Tab-separated table of C-alpha atoms and ligand atoms in Angstrom:
chain	number	residue	atom	x	y	z
W	1	UNK	CA	66.358	55.792	85.968
W	2	UNK	CA	67.850	52.768	87.898
W	3	UNK	CA	71.494	52.891	88.526
W	4	UNK	CA	74.018	50.590	90.281
W	5	UNK	CA	73.305	52.287	93.350
W	6	UNK	CA	69.452	52.823	93.252
W	7	UNK	CA	69.007	49.195	92.158
W	8	UNK	CA	70.447	47.763	95.370
W	9	UNK	CA	68.390	44.988	97.251
W	10	UNK	CA	65.518	47.138	98.846
W	11	UNK	CA	65.374	45.266	102.224
W	12	UNK	CA	67.711	43.697	104.822
W	13	UNK	CA	68.088	39.898	105.056
W	14	UNK	CA	69.181	37.464	107.757
W	15	UNK	CA	69.358	38.695	111.392
W	16	UNK	CA	68.815	42.405	110.270
W	17	UNK	CA	65.649	41.480	108.632
W	18	UNK	CA	64.337	39.652	111.635
W	19	UNK	CA	65.082	42.946	113.860
W	20	UNK	CA	63.604	45.295	111.216
W	21	UNK	CA	60.392	43.227	111.447
W	22	UNK	CA	60.239	43.566	115.282
W	23	UNK	CA	60.487	47.186	114.694
W	24	UNK	CA	58.168	47.856	111.893
W	25	UNK	CA	55.356	49.583	114.144
W	26	UNK	CA	55.160	53.356	114.282
W	27	UNK	CA	57.114	54.826	117.288
W	28	UNK	CA	58.196	58.278	118.318
W	29	UNK	CA	61.790	57.505	117.318
W	30	UNK	CA	62.064	56.599	113.532
W	31	UNK	CA	65.323	55.455	111.998
W	32	UNK	CA	65.697	55.779	108.130
W	33	UNK	CA	68.229	53.536	106.996
W	34	UNK	CA	69.772	51.403	104.483
W	35	UNK	CA	70.581	47.741	105.261
W	36	UNK	CA	73.923	47.990	103.452
W	37	UNK	CA	75.099	51.252	105.204
W	38	UNK	CA	77.898	51.112	107.894
W	39	UNK	CA	76.837	54.612	109.003
W	40	UNK	CA	73.349	53.374	109.573
W	41	UNK	CA	74.578	50.564	111.521
W	42	UNK	CA	76.222	52.842	113.968
W	43	UNK	CA	72.941	54.406	114.798
W	44	UNK	CA	70.994	51.047	114.832
W	45	UNK	CA	73.635	49.545	117.208
W	46	UNK	CA	72.928	52.269	119.632
W	47	UNK	CA	69.373	51.966	119.508
W	48	UNK	CA	69.823	48.326	120.384
W	49	UNK	CA	72.442	48.923	123.145
W	50	UNK	CA	70.161	51.551	124.736
W	51	UNK	CA	67.193	48.975	124.538
W	52	UNK	CA	64.894	51.747	122.941
W	53	UNK	CA	61.670	51.589	121.274
W	54	UNK	CA	62.048	52.762	117.795
W	55	UNK	CA	60.529	52.291	114.268
W	56	UNK	CA	62.897	51.035	111.390
W	57	UNK	CA	62.277	52.386	107.954
W	58	UNK	CA	64.322	50.921	105.080
W	59	UNK	CA	64.917	53.507	102.299
W	60	UNK	CA	67.384	53.737	99.402
W	61	UNK	CA	69.170	57.006	100.015
W	62	UNK	CA	70.343	57.173	96.364
W	63	UNK	CA	66.898	57.605	95.125
W	64	UNK	CA	66.657	60.947	96.904
W	65	UNK	CA	62.927	60.918	97.546
W	66	UNK	CA	61.076	63.794	98.900
W	67	UNK	CA	60.554	62.152	102.343
W	68	UNK	CA	64.240	61.801	103.167
W	69	UNK	CA	65.173	65.240	101.581
W	70	UNK	CA	62.499	66.785	103.814
W	71	UNK	CA	64.155	65.472	106.854
W	72	UNK	CA	67.670	65.631	105.807
W	73	UNK	CA	68.882	68.213	103.251
W	74	UNK	CA	72.092	66.311	102.826
W	75	UNK	CA	69.921	63.330	101.439
W	76	UNK	CA	71.983	60.640	103.574
W	77	UNK	CA	71.156	57.916	105.905
W	78	UNK	CA	70.891	57.570	108.812
W	79	UNK	CA	68.369	60.067	109.587
W	80	UNK	CA	66.487	60.062	112.907
W	81	UNK	CA	63.160	61.468	113.145
W	82	UNK	CA	62.249	62.390	116.806
W	83	UNK	CA	58.622	63.161	118.089
W	84	UNK	CA	58.617	65.901	120.840
W	85	UNK	CA	55.622	67.168	122.763
W	86	UNK	CA	52.264	67.619	120.839
W	87	UNK	CA	53.347	65.432	118.149
W	88	UNK	CA	55.994	67.996	116.935
W	89	UNK	CA	58.687	66.128	114.940
W	90	UNK	CA	62.439	67.135	114.412
W	91	UNK	CA	65.248	65.474	112.592
W	92	UNK	CA	68.907	64.611	113.269
W	93	UNK	CA	71.473	63.232	110.981
W	94	UNK	CA	75.048	62.443	110.907
W	95	UNK	CA	75.782	59.033	112.402
W	96	UNK	CA	78.128	60.480	115.014
W	97	UNK	CA	75.712	63.290	116.217
W	98	UNK	CA	72.867	60.660	116.156
W	99	UNK	CA	74.607	58.124	118.470
W	100	UNK	CA	75.693	60.933	120.836
W	101	UNK	CA	72.183	62.306	121.092
W	102	UNK	CA	70.668	58.941	121.772
W	103	UNK	CA	73.253	58.402	124.609
W	104	UNK	CA	72.452	61.609	126.189
W	105	UNK	CA	68.725	61.729	125.582
W	106	UNK	CA	68.308	58.237	127.197
W	107	UNK	CA	70.735	58.699	129.928
W	108	UNK	CA	69.009	56.734	132.577
W	109	UNK	CA	71.389	53.739	133.206
W	110	UNK	CA	68.842	51.569	134.798
W	111	UNK	CA	66.399	51.593	131.738
W	112	UNK	CA	68.995	52.110	129.104
W	113	UNK	CA	72.257	50.495	130.191
W	114	UNK	CA	75.566	52.021	130.911
W	115	UNK	CA	76.370	55.347	129.254
W	116	UNK	CA	78.321	54.746	125.890
W	117	UNK	CA	80.486	57.927	126.476
W	118	UNK	CA	82.008	58.152	130.143
W	119	UNK	CA	79.831	60.589	131.976
W	120	UNK	CA	80.254	62.180	135.477
W	121	UNK	CA	77.676	61.858	138.126
W	122	UNK	CA	79.582	64.124	140.313
W	123	UNK	CA	77.282	66.990	141.972
W	124	UNK	CA	76.572	69.909	139.798
W	125	UNK	CA	79.313	72.353	139.477
W	126	UNK	CA	81.965	69.772	140.353
W	127	UNK	CA	83.888	68.447	137.344
W	128	UNK	CA	85.413	65.036	137.673
W	129	UNK	CA	88.704	65.455	135.814
W	130	UNK	CA	89.308	61.872	135.096
W	131	UNK	CA	85.849	61.365	133.475
W	132	UNK	CA	86.357	64.455	131.337
W	133	UNK	CA	89.642	63.369	130.200
W	134	UNK	CA	88.422	60.032	129.227
W	135	UNK	CA	85.324	61.429	127.322
W	136	UNK	CA	87.648	63.807	125.343
W	137	UNK	CA	89.996	60.618	124.708
W	138	UNK	CA	87.023	58.848	123.409
W	139	UNK	CA	86.295	61.629	120.892
W	140	UNK	CA	89.765	61.811	119.900
W	141	UNK	CA	89.849	58.373	118.739
W	142	UNK	CA	86.390	58.567	117.206
W	143	UNK	CA	87.959	61.522	115.061
W	144	UNK	CA	90.718	59.208	114.356
W	145	UNK	CA	88.249	56.465	113.040
W	146	UNK	CA	86.206	59.284	111.189
W	147	UNK	CA	89.176	60.941	109.540
W	148	UNK	CA	91.858	58.078	109.055
W	149	UNK	CA	90.327	54.623	109.096
W	150	UNK	CA	86.945	55.103	107.419
W	151	UNK	CA	88.453	57.072	104.360
W	152	UNK	CA	91.378	54.570	104.235
W	153	UNK	CA	88.771	51.690	104.052
W	154	UNK	CA	87.267	53.303	100.835
W	155	UNK	CA	90.672	54.237	99.367
W	156	UNK	CA	91.725	50.730	99.462
W	157	UNK	CA	88.451	49.137	98.351
W	158	UNK	CA	87.934	51.453	95.611
W	159	UNK	CA	91.639	50.981	94.218
W	160	UNK	CA	91.969	49.735	90.594
W	161	UNK	CA	94.894	49.279	88.530
W	162	UNK	CA	93.950	52.851	86.869
W	163	UNK	CA	94.614	54.783	90.014
W	164	UNK	CA	97.370	57.102	90.421
W	165	UNK	CA	98.229	55.553	93.715
W	166	UNK	CA	99.343	51.751	94.366
W	167	UNK	CA	97.273	49.215	96.169
W	168	UNK	CA	100.338	48.889	98.401
W	169	UNK	CA	100.248	52.470	99.378
W	170	UNK	CA	96.534	52.336	100.084
W	171	UNK	CA	96.884	49.161	102.295
W	172	UNK	CA	99.832	50.738	104.096
W	173	UNK	CA	98.057	53.888	104.925
W	174	UNK	CA	94.660	51.813	105.976
W	175	UNK	CA	96.839	49.272	108.139
W	176	UNK	CA	98.752	52.341	109.736
W	177	UNK	CA	95.310	53.659	110.922
W	178	UNK	CA	94.260	50.342	112.418
W	179	UNK	CA	97.527	49.745	113.940
W	180	UNK	CA	97.468	53.348	115.562
W	181	UNK	CA	94.077	52.486	117.099
W	182	UNK	CA	95.393	49.222	118.355
W	183	UNK	CA	98.681	50.935	119.864
W	184	UNK	CA	96.267	53.399	121.723
W	185	UNK	CA	94.327	50.384	123.311
W	186	UNK	CA	97.528	48.711	124.197
W	187	UNK	CA	99.273	51.893	125.806
W	188	UNK	CA	96.054	52.813	127.815
W	189	UNK	CA	95.542	49.245	129.237
W	190	UNK	CA	95.456	49.483	133.072
W	191	UNK	CA	96.719	53.004	132.983
W	192	UNK	CA	93.582	54.952	132.674
W	193	UNK	CA	90.353	54.796	134.250
W	194	UNK	CA	87.979	52.363	132.793
W	195	UNK	CA	90.729	50.382	131.056
W	196	UNK	CA	90.686	47.522	133.295
W	197	UNK	CA	91.042	43.985	131.612
W	198	UNK	CA	88.580	43.580	128.635
W	199	UNK	CA	88.516	43.682	124.902
W	200	UNK	CA	86.903	47.130	124.276
W	201	UNK	CA	88.557	50.396	123.621
W	202	UNK	CA	87.952	51.272	127.197
W	203	UNK	CA	88.907	47.735	128.403
W	204	UNK	CA	85.914	46.176	130.232
W	205	UNK	CA	83.457	48.871	129.123
W	206	UNK	CA	81.733	48.950	125.656
W	207	UNK	CA	81.616	52.602	124.398
W	208	UNK	CA	80.837	54.677	121.381
W	209	UNK	CA	84.414	54.410	120.230
W	210	UNK	CA	83.600	50.737	119.470
W	211	UNK	CA	80.252	51.516	117.920
W	212	UNK	CA	82.080	53.907	115.595
W	213	UNK	CA	84.398	51.243	114.284
W	214	UNK	CA	82.391	48.048	114.512
W	215	UNK	CA	80.461	48.396	111.158
W	216	UNK	CA	83.821	48.519	109.283
W	217	UNK	CA	85.325	45.761	111.044
W	218	UNK	CA	82.312	43.631	110.053
W	219	UNK	CA	83.166	44.709	106.347
W	220	UNK	CA	86.960	44.081	106.400
W	221	UNK	CA	86.151	40.668	104.741
W	222	UNK	CA	85.055	42.770	101.731
W	223	UNK	CA	88.439	44.006	101.172
W	224	UNK	CA	89.835	40.225	101.433
W	225	UNK	CA	87.165	39.297	98.975
W	226	UNK	CA	87.705	41.789	96.397
W	227	UNK	CA	91.354	43.181	96.675
W	228	UNK	CA	94.478	41.223	95.729
W	229	UNK	CA	96.459	40.870	98.985
W	230	UNK	CA	93.471	41.897	100.987
W	231	UNK	CA	93.621	43.962	104.228
W	232	UNK	CA	97.100	42.456	104.872
W	233	UNK	CA	97.082	42.351	108.699
W	234	UNK	CA	100.227	40.382	109.443
W	235	UNK	CA	99.689	36.827	110.644
W	236	UNK	CA	100.629	35.753	114.277
W	237	UNK	CA	104.107	35.060	114.521
W	238	UNK	CA	105.040	36.953	111.592
W	239	UNK	CA	104.345	40.394	113.221
W	240	UNK	CA	107.941	41.045	114.374
W	241	UNK	CA	107.972	43.877	116.794
W	242	UNK	CA	104.193	44.375	116.336
W	243	UNK	CA	103.100	41.056	117.836
W	244	UNK	CA	101.558	42.666	120.859
W	245	UNK	CA	99.801	45.507	118.987
W	246	UNK	CA	98.080	43.269	116.335
W	247	UNK	CA	97.087	40.681	119.323
W	248	UNK	CA	95.388	43.617	120.919
W	249	UNK	CA	93.613	44.318	117.533
W	250	UNK	CA	92.555	40.826	117.196
W	251	UNK	CA	91.175	40.952	120.566
W	252	UNK	CA	89.033	44.019	119.905
W	253	UNK	CA	87.978	42.624	116.403
W	254	UNK	CA	86.783	39.480	117.822
W	255	UNK	CA	84.718	41.194	120.463
W	256	UNK	CA	83.359	43.799	117.998
W	257	UNK	CA	82.132	41.418	115.396
W	258	UNK	CA	80.559	39.248	117.927
W	259	UNK	CA	78.730	41.840	119.987
W	260	UNK	CA	75.064	41.019	120.161
W	261	UNK	CA	74.033	44.442	118.717
W	262	UNK	CA	76.519	44.258	115.748
W	263	UNK	CA	75.294	40.821	114.811
W	264	UNK	CA	71.515	41.746	115.063
W	265	UNK	CA	71.924	44.665	112.746
W	266	UNK	CA	73.788	42.381	110.091
W	267	UNK	CA	72.321	41.098	106.921
W	268	UNK	CA	73.808	37.983	105.144
W	269	UNK	CA	77.359	38.221	104.206
W	270	UNK	CA	76.764	37.515	100.358
W	271	UNK	CA	74.501	40.386	100.183
W	272	UNK	CA	77.088	42.754	101.144
W	273	UNK	CA	79.600	41.081	98.639
W	274	UNK	CA	76.728	41.915	96.068
W	275	UNK	CA	76.267	45.507	97.352
W	276	UNK	CA	80.040	46.374	97.575
W	277	UNK	CA	80.985	45.390	94.133
W	278	UNK	CA	80.267	48.809	92.913
W	279	UNK	CA	82.800	50.080	95.504
W	280	UNK	CA	85.309	47.383	94.570
W	281	UNK	CA	84.780	48.230	90.647
W	282	UNK	CA	84.957	52.025	91.516
W	283	UNK	CA	81.616	52.479	89.556
W	284	UNK	CA	79.476	53.684	92.645
W	285	UNK	CA	77.999	57.305	92.183
W	286	UNK	CA	77.533	57.505	96.218
W	287	UNK	CA	78.810	60.702	97.828
W	288	UNK	CA	81.289	58.574	99.719
W	289	UNK	CA	82.499	56.874	96.529
W	290	UNK	CA	82.641	60.073	94.485
W	291	UNK	CA	84.618	61.970	97.330
W	292	UNK	CA	87.120	59.009	97.666
W	293	UNK	CA	87.721	59.133	93.851
W	294	UNK	CA	88.238	62.859	94.025
W	295	UNK	CA	90.556	62.886	97.021
W	296	UNK	CA	87.941	64.913	99.019
W	297	UNK	CA	86.856	64.352	102.627
W	298	UNK	CA	84.116	62.116	102.980
W	299	UNK	CA	80.408	63.521	103.405
T	1	GSH	N1	78.761	61.408	107.338
T	1	GSH	C1	77.527	60.624	107.194
T	1	GSH	C2	77.551	59.698	105.893
T	1	GSH	C3	76.289	58.948	105.701
T	1	GSH	C4	76.454	58.265	104.359
T	1	GSH	O1	77.191	58.624	103.486
T	1	GSH	N2	75.261	57.488	104.019
T	1	GSH	C5	75.191	56.869	102.757
T	1	GSH	C6	74.804	55.468	102.705
T	1	GSH	S1	76.135	54.235	103.293
T	1	GSH	C7	74.114	57.591	102.042
T	1	GSH	O2	73.098	58.053	102.306
T	1	GSH	N3	74.400	57.799	100.542
T	1	GSH	C8	73.461	58.684	99.747
T	1	GSH	C9	74.424	59.239	98.736
T	1	GSH	O3	75.503	59.029	98.563
T	1	GSH	O4	73.703	59.918	97.860
T	1	GSH	C10	77.134	59.952	108.570
T	1	GSH	O5	78.125	59.758	109.279
T	1	GSH	O6	75.985	59.692	108.792
């Protein structure tokens, strides 16, 4: 039976539709995704950043069709199918795992551009301490995005007057997640390797940390559209002690939403407004939506 989730528009629009059309032919790498999904957008951004050949396959994960379940027992997108020698196929899922896999599997910087997690080219057996630390710091802040910012986004977006928590509480919690992220970028500027001038989490260098958050940066306007008071980032000049921290956020945000790979994987704004109404009304039966409603950690 068609539901609010299964009846979503079945194809991307705008820039994402053009990109999908250019990646319709069969390839050893196949990305199963839904145009509306921020977790999918992470994987799609990495495929683009690494200049890979891939096939984009649009599906609706809420329909739980056999093809998806055979590849991913969790029945979620993104799912990546990879062809190995002799035509043997294996699948990976979980956006963070897929992104790290692609960065490691296609590590040749000449062909695939700079690594997305700091990596050491030190001779075998020699560990380059600073690089190893920076990689761990990236994973720490990816963990912050996964466990604080992303759940906070859904808690705020799914807030309705019927909830046992107030919208102010949800907003304060979400803003704290963003502010802590911005503070980390400010604190590390110039102090750590790779954090030379530049808008990204690592300064001049774009990394997986930026990939992990960019899809939700693109979707912040949905909270402004649907929720009274919106995201509530204080305005310039009204930020008190936090003027510098939020200026650092603004800088990251502008760079993230304007990154070529982020724009190329984006459908038309109004389609997201339609697709996210089920979150704003708290009527979605998606696993993310249900977990948020029940106060459980996200799938
Ligand atoms: N932790 C997963 C979450 C993926 C996810 O929740 N994807 C949604 C679409 S945005 C999905 O496939 N939902 C199907 C469902 O809820 O049944 C990841 O990072 O890949």
